[in-house]
Short mmCIF file of C-alpha atoms in Angstrom, two decimals:
data_model
loop_
_atom_site.label_atom_id
_atom_site.label_comp_id
_atom_site.label_asym_id
_atom_site.label_seq_id
_atom_site.Cartn_x
_atom_site.Cartn_y
_atom_site.Cartn_z
CA MET A 1 -11.72 26.39 -3.68
CA ASP A 2 -9.51 24.24 -6.01
CA TYR A 3 -10.24 20.61 -5.26
CA SER A 4 -7.24 19.36 -7.25
CA PRO A 5 -5.48 18.29 -4.12
CA LEU A 6 -8.30 15.87 -3.27
CA LEU A 7 -8.58 14.31 -6.76
CA LEU A 8 -4.72 13.83 -6.91
CA SER A 9 -4.53 12.36 -3.48
CA LEU A 10 -7.33 9.79 -4.25
CA LYS A 11 -5.52 9.15 -7.69
CA VAL A 12 -2.15 8.58 -6.05
CA ALA A 13 -3.55 6.41 -3.27
CA ALA A 14 -5.62 4.24 -5.53
CA ILE A 15 -2.77 3.56 -7.98
CA SER A 16 -0.06 2.82 -5.29
CA THR A 17 -2.56 0.70 -3.23
CA THR A 18 -3.23 -1.46 -6.42
CA VAL A 19 0.35 -1.93 -6.87
CA VAL A 20 1.32 -2.87 -3.18
CA PHE A 21 -1.81 -5.04 -3.12
CA VAL A 22 -0.50 -7.23 -6.06
CA PHE A 23 3.20 -7.32 -5.00
CA GLY A 24 2.44 -7.57 -1.38
CA ILE A 25 0.37 -10.65 -1.91
CA PHE A 26 2.91 -11.95 -4.27
CA PHE A 27 5.90 -11.81 -1.99
CA ALA A 28 3.99 -12.65 1.16
CA ARG A 29 2.66 -15.93 -0.43
CA ILE A 30 6.15 -16.83 -1.60
CA PHE A 31 7.90 -16.04 1.66
CA SER A 32 5.20 -17.74 3.84
CA ARG A 33 5.81 -21.08 2.14
CA LYS A 34 9.56 -20.91 1.60
CA GLN A 35 12.63 -20.98 3.72
CA PHE A 36 15.80 -19.81 2.12
CA PHE A 37 19.00 -18.14 3.07
CA GLY A 38 18.73 -14.39 3.40
CA LYS A 39 14.93 -14.49 3.77
CA SER A 40 15.13 -12.46 7.06
CA VAL A 41 17.27 -9.76 5.45
CA ILE A 42 14.84 -9.36 2.56
CA GLU A 43 11.83 -9.11 4.80
CA SER A 44 13.76 -6.61 7.07
CA PHE A 45 14.44 -4.63 3.87
CA PHE A 46 10.74 -4.74 3.03
CA MET A 47 9.80 -3.33 6.46
CA LEU A 48 12.42 -0.74 6.64
CA PRO A 49 10.20 2.16 5.49
CA LEU A 50 8.24 1.71 8.66
CA VAL A 51 11.12 2.60 10.91
CA LEU A 52 12.89 5.22 8.81
CA PRO A 53 12.08 8.88 8.83
CA PRO A 54 10.01 9.76 5.55
CA THR A 55 12.75 12.23 4.67
CA VAL A 56 15.22 9.36 4.75
CA VAL A 57 13.07 7.39 2.38
CA GLY A 58 12.42 10.42 0.23
CA PHE A 59 16.29 11.05 -0.01
CA ALA A 60 16.87 7.45 -1.14
CA LEU A 61 14.20 7.77 -3.73
CA LEU A 62 15.67 11.06 -4.87
CA VAL A 63 19.13 9.45 -5.20
CA LEU A 64 17.63 6.57 -7.19
CA PHE A 65 15.18 8.47 -9.47
CA GLY A 66 16.74 11.95 -9.69
CA LYS A 67 18.14 13.22 -12.88
CA GLN A 68 21.54 11.88 -12.00
CA GLY A 69 20.32 8.70 -10.30
CA TRP A 70 21.04 5.55 -12.23
CA LEU A 71 17.31 4.63 -12.64
CA GLY A 72 16.18 8.11 -13.11
CA LYS A 73 18.88 8.89 -15.79
CA TRP A 74 18.10 5.60 -17.59
CA LEU A 75 14.41 6.37 -17.66
CA MET A 76 15.17 9.90 -18.98
CA ASP A 77 17.69 8.82 -21.63
CA TRP A 78 15.80 5.92 -22.97
CA PHE A 79 12.14 6.80 -22.48
CA GLY A 80 12.11 10.53 -21.87
CA VAL A 81 10.40 9.93 -18.47
CA GLN A 82 11.04 12.22 -15.60
CA ILE A 83 10.02 10.88 -12.19
CA ILE A 84 10.99 13.75 -10.03
CA PHE A 85 8.57 16.81 -9.82
CA SER A 86 5.69 14.75 -11.16
CA TRP A 87 2.67 12.87 -9.88
CA VAL A 88 4.36 9.63 -10.70
CA GLY A 89 6.93 10.48 -8.23
CA ALA A 90 4.19 10.82 -5.63
CA VAL A 91 2.89 7.37 -6.48
CA ILE A 92 6.36 5.94 -6.18
CA ALA A 93 6.85 7.53 -2.72
CA SER A 94 3.38 6.26 -1.65
CA ILE A 95 4.24 2.74 -2.85
CA VAL A 96 7.36 2.45 -0.89
CA VAL A 97 5.94 3.73 2.47
CA SER A 98 2.77 1.77 2.16
CA PHE A 99 4.13 -1.49 0.96
CA PRO A 100 5.20 -2.71 4.56
CA LEU A 101 1.79 -2.51 5.76
CA MET A 102 0.39 -4.59 3.07
CA TYR A 103 3.26 -7.10 3.16
CA GLN A 104 2.80 -7.46 6.86
CA SER A 105 -0.85 -8.04 6.78
CA ALA A 106 -0.57 -10.49 3.87
CA ALA A 107 2.22 -12.47 5.45
CA ALA A 108 0.28 -12.82 8.78
CA ALA A 109 -2.87 -13.93 6.86
CA PHE A 110 -1.05 -16.51 4.82
CA ASP A 111 1.09 -17.83 7.74
CA SER A 112 -2.27 -18.43 9.64
CA LEU A 113 -3.72 -20.67 7.10
CA ASP A 114 -3.78 -24.54 7.66
CA GLU A 115 -1.47 -26.01 5.24
CA ARG A 116 -3.54 -29.40 5.41
CA LEU A 117 -6.31 -27.84 3.46
CA GLU A 118 -3.94 -26.85 0.48
CA ASN A 119 -2.11 -30.16 0.63
CA ALA A 120 -5.52 -31.95 0.47
CA ALA A 121 -6.30 -29.96 -2.79
CA ARG A 122 -3.04 -30.75 -4.25
CA THR A 123 -3.43 -34.50 -3.57
CA LEU A 124 -6.61 -34.30 -5.55
CA GLY A 125 -4.81 -32.89 -8.51
CA ALA A 126 -5.32 -29.06 -8.11
CA SER A 127 -2.63 -26.82 -9.50
CA GLU A 128 -0.82 -24.30 -7.32
CA TRP A 129 -2.76 -21.57 -9.19
CA ARG A 130 -6.01 -23.18 -8.41
CA VAL A 131 -5.00 -23.78 -4.75
CA PHE A 132 -4.30 -20.26 -4.24
CA TRP A 133 -7.44 -18.80 -5.80
CA THR A 134 -10.00 -21.31 -4.30
CA ILE A 135 -8.33 -21.99 -0.90
CA ALA A 136 -5.51 -19.44 0.14
CA PHE A 137 -7.01 -16.29 -1.30
CA PRO A 138 -10.54 -16.71 0.18
CA LEU A 139 -9.35 -17.69 3.65
CA ALA A 140 -6.67 -14.98 3.87
CA TRP A 141 -9.07 -12.30 2.41
CA PRO A 142 -9.80 -10.70 5.79
CA GLY A 143 -6.10 -9.98 6.50
CA LEU A 144 -5.57 -9.09 2.86
CA LEU A 145 -8.39 -6.45 3.07
CA ALA A 146 -7.05 -5.11 6.35
CA GLY A 147 -3.66 -4.52 4.65
CA LEU A 148 -5.27 -3.05 1.45
CA VAL A 149 -7.18 -0.51 3.73
CA LEU A 150 -4.22 0.44 5.82
CA ALA A 151 -2.01 0.78 2.57
CA PHE A 152 -4.65 3.18 1.02
CA ALA A 153 -4.84 5.24 4.15
CA ARG A 154 -1.07 5.39 4.47
CA GLY A 155 -0.73 6.31 0.68
CA LEU A 156 -3.38 8.98 1.20
CA GLY A 157 -1.54 10.67 3.95
CA GLU A 158 2.01 10.45 2.70
CA PHE A 159 4.00 13.62 2.97
CA GLY A 160 7.68 13.49 3.71
CA ALA A 161 8.92 11.19 0.89
CA THR A 162 6.53 12.72 -1.59
CA LEU A 163 7.90 16.34 -0.74
CA MET A 164 11.48 15.03 -1.45
CA LEU A 165 10.63 13.24 -4.66
CA ALA A 166 7.64 15.05 -6.21
CA GLY A 167 8.12 18.44 -4.77
CA TYR A 168 5.26 20.89 -4.64
CA ILE A 169 3.92 22.11 -7.88
CA PRO A 170 0.25 23.39 -7.59
CA GLY A 171 -2.11 21.58 -9.85
CA LYS A 172 0.51 18.85 -10.55
CA THR A 173 2.03 17.34 -7.34
CA ASP A 174 -0.17 19.08 -4.58
CA THR A 175 -1.75 16.21 -2.70
CA ILE A 176 -3.80 17.03 0.53
CA PRO A 177 -0.77 16.81 2.93
CA MET A 178 1.15 19.18 0.76
CA ALA A 179 -1.67 21.55 0.41
CA ILE A 180 -1.99 21.62 4.24
CA TYR A 181 1.63 22.28 4.90
CA PHE A 182 2.05 25.05 2.31
CA ALA A 183 -1.22 26.63 3.31
CA VAL A 184 0.06 26.86 6.93
CA GLU A 185 3.41 28.14 5.55
CA SER A 186 1.57 30.91 3.75
CA GLY A 187 -0.70 31.73 6.51
CA GLN A 188 -3.80 30.45 4.98
CA MET A 189 -5.21 28.88 8.04
CA GLU A 190 -8.85 28.55 6.82
CA LYS A 191 -7.64 26.60 3.71
CA ALA A 192 -5.28 24.43 5.96
CA THR A 193 -8.28 23.67 8.27
CA PHE A 194 -10.51 22.69 5.33
CA TRP A 195 -7.94 20.10 3.99
CA VAL A 196 -7.24 18.88 7.51
CA VAL A 197 -10.96 18.27 8.06
CA ILE A 198 -11.17 16.45 4.63
CA ILE A 199 -8.29 14.14 5.25
CA VAL A 200 -9.34 13.26 8.77
CA ALA A 201 -12.70 12.42 7.45
CA LEU A 202 -11.36 10.16 4.91
CA GLY A 203 -8.91 8.49 7.20
CA PHE A 204 -11.64 8.18 9.97
CA SER A 205 -14.19 6.77 7.43
CA THR A 206 -11.60 4.22 6.23
CA ILE A 207 -10.71 2.92 9.57
CA MET A 208 -14.42 2.74 10.83
CA TRP A 209 -15.36 0.71 7.67
CA LEU A 210 -12.56 -1.67 8.34
CA ASN A 211 -13.72 -2.04 11.92
CA TRP A 212 -17.34 -2.65 10.91
CA TRP A 213 -16.51 -5.07 8.29
CA SER A 214 -14.17 -6.98 10.73
CA ARG A 215 -16.92 -7.12 13.45
CA ARG A 216 -19.54 -8.24 10.91
CA ASN A 217 -17.47 -11.10 9.65
CA MET A 218 -16.49 -12.13 13.06
CA ARG A 219 -20.22 -12.35 14.11
CA ARG A 220 -20.99 -14.35 10.88
CA PHE A 221 -18.13 -16.70 11.69
CA THR A 222 -19.35 -17.18 15.18
CA ASN A 223 -22.77 -17.70 14.13
CA GLN A 224 -21.72 -20.33 11.57
CA ASN A 225 -19.69 -22.23 14.14
CA ARG A 226 -22.83 -22.20 16.57
CA SER A 227 -25.09 -23.57 13.89
CA ARG A 228 -22.70 -26.49 13.47
#
């Protein structure tokens, strides 16, 4: 059995999750504390991949990063980098479809914080960077972790946009969802079943861990309040 789909899926999901974690927190933090004209339009654009069919997202990425796309052509002409039909294309597709989950969770986490705690730190001379790392980030961490886990699970299972942008090249762009689809297409049901079991186990384990962690921290928070 060739395990390259598993390794590639984990690689793609890990890289895309890292990217959306950083940028999701960055934009959520800014938007949670600032009001400006066009904010709702930008946030709607961020959330758009959640409601669009994956093939539509993939088509948009193909137009953007294709050989004749303005960004794809620029990358090829200046750096010799081809996005389509590569594992990098799979990463980009996973980033786009998983970003809304991370952003939504991070925005909800930051919106729920008590601004008085941050303002108190500022009056004591703390910089914005210090306020974020010592107050906002630790208090928002449960929500950020939830977004991180959901983004990882979404990136792991991405199929439609990845197929449009990265295609299916065995050993190069064959993530687990790709391996399942093309195994079924070729009548290799045992192979498809194997990968279905693997990805279901990964997704189930991820969600179970998140639920366990959430319950554990809720009990800890409740016990701390009772002890007071």
